[in-house]
Short mmCIF file of C-alpha atoms and ligand atoms in Angstrom, two decimals:
data_model
loop_
_atom_site.label_atom_id
_atom_site.label_comp_id
_atom_site.label_asym_id
_atom_site.label_seq_id
_atom_site.Cartn_x
_atom_site.Cartn_y
_atom_site.Cartn_z
CA UNK A 19 146.87 31.53 133.85
CA UNK A 20 149.53 32.70 131.84
CA UNK A 21 149.26 36.40 130.14
CA UNK A 22 151.39 37.24 127.23
CA UNK A 23 151.92 40.99 127.09
CA UNK A 24 154.49 40.94 124.59
CA UNK A 25 157.10 43.76 125.08
CA UNK A 26 155.94 46.46 122.23
CA UNK A 27 159.74 45.77 120.61
CA UNK A 28 159.29 42.25 120.66
CA UNK A 29 155.69 42.79 118.94
CA UNK A 30 157.40 44.70 116.20
CA UNK A 31 159.99 41.77 115.66
CA UNK A 32 157.49 39.75 114.50
CA UNK A 33 157.29 42.26 111.48
CA UNK A 34 158.92 41.56 107.98
CA UNK A 35 159.22 43.64 104.97
CA UNK A 36 156.23 42.75 102.65
CA UNK A 37 158.41 42.96 99.59
CA UNK A 38 161.09 40.85 100.48
CA UNK A 39 160.12 39.00 103.94
CA UNK A 40 163.13 40.73 105.23
CA UNK A 41 163.26 41.72 109.35
CA UNK A 42 162.95 45.13 109.97
CA UNK A 43 164.38 47.28 112.67
CA UNK A 44 162.79 49.84 114.47
CA UNK A 45 165.02 53.32 113.85
CA UNK A 46 163.42 56.30 115.81
CA UNK A 47 159.82 56.07 114.03
CA UNK A 48 160.20 54.07 110.99
CA UNK A 49 160.73 50.31 110.20
CA UNK A 50 163.80 49.83 108.30
CA UNK A 51 165.18 46.69 106.44
CA UNK A 52 168.51 46.93 105.62
CA UNK A 53 169.09 44.53 103.15
CA UNK A 54 166.48 45.48 100.83
CA UNK A 55 167.02 49.30 101.63
CA UNK A 56 163.48 49.96 102.57
CA UNK A 57 161.84 52.31 105.11
CA UNK A 58 158.59 52.19 106.47
CA UNK A 59 156.55 54.48 108.90
CA UNK A 60 154.63 54.22 111.78
CA UNK A 61 152.12 56.37 112.34
CA UNK A 62 150.12 56.53 115.51
CA UNK A 63 151.44 53.19 116.92
CA UNK A 64 150.30 51.74 113.82
CA UNK A 65 153.18 50.47 110.97
CA UNK A 66 152.45 51.22 107.71
CA UNK A 67 153.38 48.03 105.51
CA UNK A 68 151.13 48.41 102.75
CA UNK A 69 152.94 48.82 98.87
CA UNK A 70 150.50 51.33 97.96
CA UNK A 71 151.86 51.95 94.28
CA UNK A 72 151.23 48.49 93.86
CA UNK A 73 147.78 47.60 95.03
CA UNK A 74 145.42 45.44 92.76
CA UNK A 75 142.64 47.85 91.20
CA UNK A 76 140.20 45.94 93.53
CA UNK A 77 141.91 46.06 96.14
CA UNK A 78 142.57 50.12 95.62
CA UNK A 79 138.60 50.51 95.31
CA UNK A 80 137.74 48.45 98.26
CA UNK A 81 140.22 50.91 100.53
CA UNK A 82 138.82 53.68 99.31
CA UNK A 83 135.12 52.39 100.40
CA UNK A 84 136.25 51.53 103.62
CA UNK A 85 138.20 54.83 104.39
CA UNK A 86 135.00 56.86 103.67
CA UNK A 87 132.71 54.16 105.54
CA UNK A 88 134.88 53.47 108.58
CA UNK A 89 133.18 56.11 110.88
CA UNK A 90 130.04 54.30 110.09
CA UNK A 91 130.62 51.11 109.89
CA UNK A 92 129.77 49.92 113.38
CA UNK A 93 126.38 51.59 113.43
CA UNK A 94 125.40 49.84 109.74
CA UNK A 95 126.84 46.50 111.62
CA UNK A 96 124.29 47.19 114.46
CA UNK A 97 121.37 48.28 112.03
CA UNK A 98 122.55 45.07 110.22
CA UNK A 99 122.21 42.95 113.35
CA UNK A 100 118.79 44.38 114.27
CA UNK A 101 117.35 43.47 110.53
CA UNK A 102 119.00 39.90 110.69
CA UNK A 103 117.12 39.44 114.12
CA UNK A 104 120.82 39.09 116.25
CA UNK A 105 122.16 36.70 113.51
CA UNK A 106 125.31 39.02 112.99
CA UNK A 107 126.28 38.69 116.68
CA UNK A 108 125.17 34.96 117.12
CA UNK A 109 127.82 34.36 113.97
CA UNK A 110 130.37 36.43 115.43
CA UNK A 111 130.07 34.61 118.88
CA UNK A 112 130.30 31.00 116.85
CA UNK A 113 133.24 31.89 115.21
CA UNK A 114 134.99 33.03 118.36
CA UNK A 115 134.09 29.85 120.24
CA UNK A 116 135.13 27.83 116.98
CA UNK A 117 139.23 29.48 117.07
CA UNK A 118 139.25 28.18 120.75
CA UNK A 119 142.28 30.31 121.43
CA UNK A 120 144.05 29.49 124.51
CA UNK A 121 146.19 31.39 126.99
CA UNK A 122 149.69 32.38 125.49
CA UNK A 123 148.73 32.34 121.90
CA UNK A 124 149.11 34.86 119.07
CA UNK A 125 146.36 35.29 116.85
CA UNK A 126 146.62 37.19 113.98
CA UNK A 127 143.45 38.39 112.40
CA UNK A 128 143.35 39.67 108.96
CA UNK A 129 140.71 42.42 107.88
CA UNK A 130 140.07 43.20 111.33
CA UNK A 131 138.20 46.35 110.42
CA UNK A 132 137.00 48.09 113.29
CA UNK A 133 137.59 45.13 115.76
CA UNK A 134 133.95 44.42 116.12
CA UNK A 135 134.93 40.51 117.10
CA UNK A 136 136.82 41.89 120.02
CA UNK A 137 134.10 41.56 122.55
CA UNK A 138 133.13 37.98 121.18
CA UNK A 139 137.21 36.70 121.43
CA UNK A 140 137.33 38.31 124.86
CA UNK A 141 133.78 36.17 125.50
CA UNK A 142 136.03 33.01 125.12
CA UNK A 143 139.60 34.36 126.37
CA UNK A 144 140.45 37.48 128.23
CA UNK A 145 142.46 39.83 125.54
CA UNK A 146 145.21 40.24 128.21
CA UNK A 147 145.43 36.45 127.70
CA UNK A 148 146.65 35.89 124.48
CA UNK A 149 148.48 38.30 121.84
CA UNK A 150 146.47 39.72 118.98
CA UNK A 151 147.88 41.06 115.98
CA UNK A 152 145.45 42.78 113.89
CA UNK A 153 145.97 43.81 110.47
CA UNK A 154 144.05 45.90 107.66
CA UNK A 155 144.13 47.48 103.96
CA UNK A 156 142.33 50.82 105.47
CA UNK A 157 143.90 52.97 107.74
CA UNK A 158 140.56 54.64 108.93
CA UNK A 159 139.47 51.30 110.16
CA UNK A 160 142.43 50.53 111.93
CA UNK A 161 142.20 54.00 113.80
CA UNK A 162 138.45 53.15 114.87
CA UNK A 163 139.98 49.50 116.40
CA UNK A 164 142.46 51.61 118.31
CA UNK A 165 139.98 53.15 119.96
CA UNK A 166 138.15 50.24 120.78
CA UNK A 167 141.43 48.27 122.11
CA UNK A 168 141.88 51.18 124.51
CA UNK A 169 138.58 51.15 125.79
CA UNK A 170 139.15 47.53 126.24
CA UNK A 171 142.79 47.62 127.86
CA UNK A 172 144.13 45.32 125.47
CA UNK A 173 147.83 44.57 124.19
CA UNK A 174 147.89 44.40 120.37
CA UNK A 175 149.98 44.92 117.66
CA UNK A 176 147.83 46.51 114.74
CA UNK A 177 149.47 46.98 111.23
CA UNK A 178 148.24 48.44 108.18
CA UNK A 179 149.25 45.70 105.19
CA UNK A 180 147.65 43.68 102.20
CA UNK A 181 146.49 40.50 103.42
CA UNK A 182 147.68 39.35 100.18
CA UNK A 183 150.88 39.83 101.29
CA UNK A 184 151.54 39.59 105.07
CA UNK A 185 154.12 41.09 106.59
CA UNK A 186 155.32 38.20 108.88
CA UNK A 187 158.04 35.58 109.02
CA UNK A 188 156.61 31.57 108.16
CA UNK A 189 155.52 29.64 110.80
CA UNK A 190 154.58 32.80 113.26
CA UNK A 191 150.63 32.34 114.60
CA UNK A 192 149.17 29.74 116.82
CA UNK A 193 145.37 30.88 115.58
CA UNK A 194 144.34 32.95 112.37
CA UNK A 195 141.18 34.69 111.83
CA UNK A 196 139.53 36.34 108.24
CA UNK A 197 136.21 38.05 108.28
CA UNK A 198 134.45 39.89 105.82
CA UNK A 199 136.67 41.04 103.14
CA UNK A 200 137.91 38.25 100.95
CA UNK A 201 135.52 37.92 98.37
CA UNK A 202 136.54 41.49 97.51
CA UNK A 203 140.20 41.12 97.25
CA UNK A 204 142.21 41.10 93.71
CA UNK A 205 144.01 37.51 94.91
CA UNK A 206 141.69 35.66 97.34
CA UNK A 207 143.67 32.90 96.81
CA UNK A 208 147.00 34.16 97.32
CA UNK A 209 145.30 35.46 100.80
CA UNK A 210 144.57 31.83 101.83
CA UNK A 211 148.19 30.73 100.94
CA UNK A 212 149.46 33.71 102.99
CA UNK A 213 147.62 32.45 106.10
CA UNK A 214 148.30 28.99 105.34
CA UNK A 215 152.20 30.47 105.10
CA UNK A 216 151.95 32.31 108.23
CA UNK A 217 150.33 29.70 110.10
CA UNK A 218 152.54 27.68 112.66
CA UNK A 219 152.60 23.59 112.35
CA UNK A 220 148.67 22.24 113.02
CA UNK A 221 147.14 25.84 113.57
CA UNK A 222 143.81 26.64 112.53
CA UNK A 223 142.68 29.17 109.79
CA UNK A 224 139.06 30.37 110.21
CA UNK A 225 137.66 32.25 106.99
CA UNK A 226 134.09 33.71 107.21
CA UNK A 227 132.79 36.10 104.60
CA UNK A 228 129.61 36.28 102.82
CA UNK A 229 128.23 33.77 99.76
CA UNK A 230 128.15 35.07 96.59
CA UNK A 231 124.68 34.91 95.99
CA UNK A 232 125.25 38.11 98.88
CA UNK A 233 127.38 39.86 96.76
CA UNK A 234 125.55 39.71 94.16
CA UNK A 235 121.91 41.05 95.38
CA UNK A 236 123.34 43.45 97.97
CA UNK A 237 126.39 44.43 97.46
CA UNK A 238 126.52 44.77 93.68
CA UNK A 239 123.06 46.76 94.33
CA UNK A 240 123.69 48.59 97.41
CA UNK A 241 123.93 52.47 96.58
CA UNK A 242 126.87 52.78 98.71
CA UNK A 243 128.87 49.64 97.70
CA UNK A 244 127.92 48.75 93.61
CA UNK A 245 130.38 51.25 92.34
CA UNK A 246 133.22 49.84 94.32
CA UNK A 247 132.25 45.79 93.74
CA UNK A 248 130.76 46.00 90.27
CA UNK A 249 133.53 43.88 88.73
CA UNK A 250 133.60 41.47 91.36
CA UNK A 251 132.80 37.85 89.76
CA UNK A 252 129.90 36.62 91.70
CA UNK A 253 130.69 32.77 90.46
CA UNK A 254 133.48 32.49 92.87
CA UNK A 255 133.68 29.33 95.14
CA UNK A 256 135.89 29.88 98.27
CA UNK A 257 136.77 26.28 98.28
CA UNK A 258 138.82 26.67 95.40
CA UNK A 259 141.19 29.26 97.63
CA UNK A 260 142.24 26.20 99.86
CA UNK A 261 146.10 26.40 99.59
CA UNK A 262 148.19 23.43 99.24
CA UNK A 263 149.43 21.60 102.50
CA UNK A 264 146.34 22.63 104.77
CA UNK A 265 144.50 19.52 106.37
CA UNK A 266 140.93 19.21 108.04
CA UNK A 267 139.40 21.43 105.48
CA UNK A 268 135.99 22.26 106.24
CA UNK A 269 133.38 24.28 104.45
CA UNK A 270 130.25 25.28 105.77
CA UNK A 271 127.00 27.81 104.81
CA UNK A 272 125.85 29.58 107.61
CA UNK A 273 122.94 32.29 108.16
CA UNK A 274 120.34 30.42 105.80
CA UNK A 275 122.87 30.17 103.21
CA UNK A 276 123.92 33.89 103.29
CA UNK A 277 127.42 33.55 104.97
CA UNK A 278 130.58 30.81 104.96
CA UNK A 279 132.89 29.36 107.35
CA UNK A 280 135.96 27.88 105.50
CA UNK A 281 138.19 26.11 108.13
CA UNK A 282 141.73 24.40 107.92
CA UNK A 283 144.78 23.56 109.51
CA UNK A 284 148.60 23.85 108.36
CA UNK A 285 149.66 20.66 107.88
CA UNK A 286 152.05 19.73 110.73
CA UNK A 287 153.97 17.25 108.73
CA UNK A 288 155.16 19.64 105.99
CA UNK A 289 155.43 21.98 108.19
CA UNK A 290 157.66 20.16 110.29
CA UNK A 291 159.73 18.85 107.31
CA UNK A 292 160.51 22.71 106.42
CA UNK A 293 161.41 23.59 110.34
C1 SAM B 26 133.22 44.03 105.99
S1 SAM B 26 134.64 44.87 106.65
C2 SAM B 26 135.25 43.34 107.71
C3 SAM B 26 135.86 44.02 108.64
C4 SAM B 26 135.54 42.91 109.79
N1 SAM B 26 136.39 41.82 109.40
C5 SAM B 26 134.15 43.20 110.45
O1 SAM B 26 133.97 41.44 110.34
O2 SAM B 26 133.53 43.57 111.30
C6 SAM B 26 136.15 44.14 105.36
C7 SAM B 26 137.62 44.55 105.68
O3 SAM B 26 138.29 44.08 104.95
C8 SAM B 26 139.52 45.27 104.81
N2 SAM B 26 140.35 44.74 103.52
C9 SAM B 26 139.84 45.08 102.28
N3 SAM B 26 140.69 44.38 101.18
C10 SAM B 26 141.73 44.36 101.99
C11 SAM B 26 143.49 43.46 102.03
N4 SAM B 26 143.61 43.81 100.41
N5 SAM B 26 143.74 43.20 102.88
C12 SAM B 26 143.74 43.60 103.85
N6 SAM B 26 142.20 43.92 104.86
C13 SAM B 26 141.43 44.36 103.31
C14 SAM B 26 138.47 46.47 104.62
O4 SAM B 26 139.62 47.41 104.84
C15 SAM B 26 138.07 46.20 105.38
O5 SAM B 26 137.97 46.48 106.85
#
């Protein structure tokens, strides 16, 4: 079985400046875009590629909310799983199965959070056999994820960035996953299009989140969440976010209508013409 422990410097070479997508060079503790004359820091091995000054208002509110939720996030998820009689774990397992990650694949997980999906991904394919790149807007969530990765002895690159502007070149990833954040983004369709842009030809993209009903009935009423999500329209339809140049589109509601899985593949034909 091939293993994919990509050396750290090669992992960093996957990164691009989110502003102009130019390559970045490692210089001491910083990533430098010579062409664009911009420089990004690395905080405890996590490149900080988020343009904080230009975050949309909704993204900024959500980032703040997850910043203070990060330490208790796993406990809340465990309680939610108990109340749902194991439904959340079943869904995480089902997503991991659908991804069908192969040894040697490079997986991008946008909005990885604290890494709660990692054990279920590992059940399908040992984490050491594929390359994981985990991205999130909230540093505090990434720090929790970093602890989990250390416990699992997994080789991964974590990046702080906005999923609406991915810091990677076109056609980088074999498999792409997003769970649980997109409904609350400023520009969800842009985030889906970005996933398609950085996908290799034929790569599977899976986006999972809760349905508008849950946003309305739980998030907009919850005491800890209602402030951050009060302006979200609950009339959204994830099918309208499907980008051009993709195929095999499938939308299915799961968890008795509380969640959805949206899957599609980067179109092979268009991508092969481009490359
Ligand atoms: C409900 S949590 C889901 C975390 C994880 N995927 C899980 O299933 O446990 C949503 C995550 O989306 C992240 N997020 C919110 N807006 C984002 C954005 N614009 N770009 C990237 N991540 C974002 C939050 O920081 C948070 O970690």
